[in-house]
Amino acid sequence: MDDPLTSEEADAIIDKVVERISRKKMEVPALLFFETHKPLSYVGSQFTVAMSPFIVPFFGYDRTRDAIRLLSKREYVDRLVNRLESSAQARNRRPAPELN
């Protein structure tokens, strides 16, 4: 699980994560979580490695590996936060539907 992500792989994973968070309209709580825990992202990735025998049955090997690889570098967490902010701003710019 120590093979690094390419930039394209990281972008694809980040896009999937942002899409799932945006679909549930949870950008603000996700931003709060990732900004607060950004200094611990590497520790979180290593904790996920240690707990992977228990996590893999629920989330699958590929998703667990992607999470570990994504959290292992602060650069990727920064990209995730930036994309979440962009998604939240884009959603807030859309006009609300009229309730007549």
mmCIF file of C-alpha atoms in Angstrom:
data_model
loop_
_atom_site.group_PDB
_atom_site.id
_atom_site.type_symbol
_atom_site.label_atom_id
_atom_site.label_comp_id
_atom_site.label_asym_id
_atom_site.label_seq_id
_atom_site.Cartn_x
_atom_site.Cartn_y
_atom_site.Cartn_z
ATOM 1 C CA MET A 1 0.000 0.000 0.000
ATOM 2 C CA ASP A 2 3.004 2.282 -0.174
ATOM 3 C CA ASP A 3 2.907 2.986 -3.912
ATOM 4 C CA PRO A 4 2.366 6.736 -4.365
ATOM 5 C CA LEU A 5 -0.570 8.222 -6.216
ATOM 6 C CA THR A 6 -0.016 9.900 -9.531
ATOM 7 C CA SER A 7 -1.521 13.345 -9.930
ATOM 8 C CA GLU A 8 -4.221 11.948 -12.225
ATOM 9 C CA GLU A 9 -5.135 9.190 -9.749
ATOM 10 C CA ALA A 10 -5.308 11.697 -6.907
ATOM 11 C CA ASP A 11 -7.551 13.991 -8.955
ATOM 12 C CA ALA A 12 -9.867 11.102 -9.842
ATOM 13 C CA ILE A 13 -10.184 10.033 -6.199
ATOM 14 C CA ILE A 14 -10.692 13.618 -5.034
ATOM 15 C CA ASP A 15 -13.390 14.130 -7.682
ATOM 16 C CA LYS A 16 -15.234 11.021 -6.448
ATOM 17 C CA VAL A 17 -15.027 12.156 -2.822
ATOM 18 C CA VAL A 18 -16.178 15.704 -3.607
ATOM 19 C CA GLU A 19 -19.046 14.393 -5.750
ATOM 20 C CA ARG A 20 -20.308 12.136 -2.949
ATOM 21 C CA ILE A 21 -20.017 14.886 -0.335
ATOM 22 C CA SER A 22 -21.692 17.446 -2.621
ATOM 23 C CA ARG A 23 -24.544 15.091 -3.468
ATOM 24 C CA LYS A 24 -25.381 14.934 0.240
ATOM 25 C CA LYS A 25 -24.833 18.712 0.627
ATOM 26 C CA MET A 26 -22.274 18.143 3.380
ATOM 27 C CA GLU A 27 -19.503 20.409 2.088
ATOM 28 C CA VAL A 28 -19.350 22.632 5.171
ATOM 29 C CA PRO A 29 -19.081 19.802 7.745
ATOM 30 C CA ALA A 30 -16.546 18.042 5.506
ATOM 31 C CA LEU A 31 -14.498 21.238 5.185
ATOM 32 C CA LEU A 32 -14.547 21.689 8.941
ATOM 33 C CA PHE A 33 -13.434 18.082 9.443
ATOM 34 C CA PHE A 34 -10.619 18.150 6.874
ATOM 35 C CA GLU A 35 -9.323 21.599 7.873
ATOM 36 C CA THR A 36 -9.334 20.656 11.554
ATOM 37 C CA HIS A 37 -7.628 17.320 11.034
ATOM 38 C CA LYS A 38 -5.258 18.321 8.232
ATOM 39 C CA PRO A 39 -2.174 18.253 10.509
ATOM 40 C CA LEU A 40 -3.075 14.684 11.490
ATOM 41 C CA SER A 41 -3.783 13.384 7.983
ATOM 42 C CA TYR A 42 -0.591 11.302 7.820
ATOM 43 C CA VAL A 43 -1.282 9.827 11.253
ATOM 44 C CA GLY A 44 -4.822 9.084 10.099
ATOM 45 C CA SER A 45 -3.514 7.279 7.032
ATOM 46 C CA GLN A 46 -1.221 5.146 9.182
ATOM 47 C CA PHE A 47 -4.057 4.413 11.606
ATOM 48 C CA THR A 48 -6.136 3.297 8.634
ATOM 49 C CA VAL A 49 -3.305 0.946 7.618
ATOM 50 C CA ALA A 50 -3.311 -0.556 11.110
ATOM 51 C CA MET A 51 -7.107 -0.890 11.126
ATOM 52 C CA SER A 52 -7.422 -2.047 7.509
ATOM 53 C CA PRO A 53 -8.244 -5.681 8.418
ATOM 54 C CA PHE A 54 -11.377 -4.320 10.081
ATOM 55 C CA ILE A 55 -12.138 -1.578 7.529
ATOM 56 C CA VAL A 56 -11.704 -3.533 4.281
ATOM 57 C CA PRO A 57 -14.751 -5.800 4.792
ATOM 58 C CA PHE A 58 -16.994 -2.722 4.988
ATOM 59 C CA PHE A 59 -15.469 -0.421 2.365
ATOM 60 C CA GLY A 60 -13.490 -2.780 0.130
ATOM 61 C CA TYR A 61 -9.791 -3.007 -0.528
ATOM 62 C CA ASP A 62 -9.619 -0.407 -3.303
ATOM 63 C CA ARG A 63 -11.495 2.312 -1.403
ATOM 64 C CA THR A 64 -9.437 1.680 1.745
ATOM 65 C CA ARG A 65 -6.176 1.783 -0.226
ATOM 66 C CA ASP A 66 -7.267 4.995 -1.971
ATOM 67 C CA ALA A 67 -8.099 6.636 1.375
ATOM 68 C CA ILE A 68 -4.718 5.654 2.804
ATOM 69 C CA ARG A 69 -2.848 6.949 -0.223
ATOM 70 C CA LEU A 70 -4.888 10.175 -0.322
ATOM 71 C CA LEU A 71 -4.442 10.969 3.364
ATOM 72 C CA SER A 72 -0.719 10.203 3.338
ATOM 73 C CA LYS A 73 0.190 13.543 1.701
ATOM 74 C CA ARG A 74 -0.971 16.925 2.894
ATOM 75 C CA GLU A 75 -0.887 18.172 -0.703
ATOM 76 C CA TYR A 76 -3.766 15.836 -1.566
ATOM 77 C CA VAL A 77 -5.759 16.925 1.472
ATOM 78 C CA ASP A 78 -5.209 20.555 0.431
ATOM 79 C CA ARG A 79 -6.513 19.753 -3.065
ATOM 80 C CA LEU A 80 -9.545 18.047 -1.546
ATOM 81 C CA VAL A 81 -10.280 21.069 0.650
ATOM 82 C CA ASN A 82 -9.916 23.452 -2.309
ATOM 83 C CA ARG A 83 -12.290 21.404 -4.451
ATOM 84 C CA LEU A 84 -14.819 21.177 -1.616
ATOM 85 C CA GLU A 85 -14.687 24.962 -1.204
ATOM 86 C CA SER A 86 -15.227 25.435 -4.948
ATOM 87 C CA SER A 87 -18.134 23.009 -4.909
ATOM 88 C CA ALA A 88 -19.767 24.750 -1.953
ATOM 89 C CA GLN A 89 -19.362 28.176 -3.577
ATOM 90 C CA ALA A 90 -20.790 26.938 -6.884
ATOM 91 C CA ARG A 91 -23.807 25.425 -5.135
ATOM 92 C CA ASN A 92 -24.423 28.635 -3.178
ATOM 93 C CA ARG A 93 -24.337 30.715 -6.388
ATOM 94 C CA ARG A 94 -27.197 28.789 -7.972
ATOM 95 C CA PRO A 95 -30.542 30.547 -7.607
ATOM 96 C CA ALA A 96 -32.947 28.911 -5.200
ATOM 97 C CA PRO A 97 -36.144 27.542 -6.711
ATOM 98 C CA GLU A 98 -39.207 29.708 -6.245
ATOM 99 C CA LEU A 99 -41.831 28.408 -3.852
ATOM 100 C CA ASN A 100 -45.150 29.774 -5.125
#
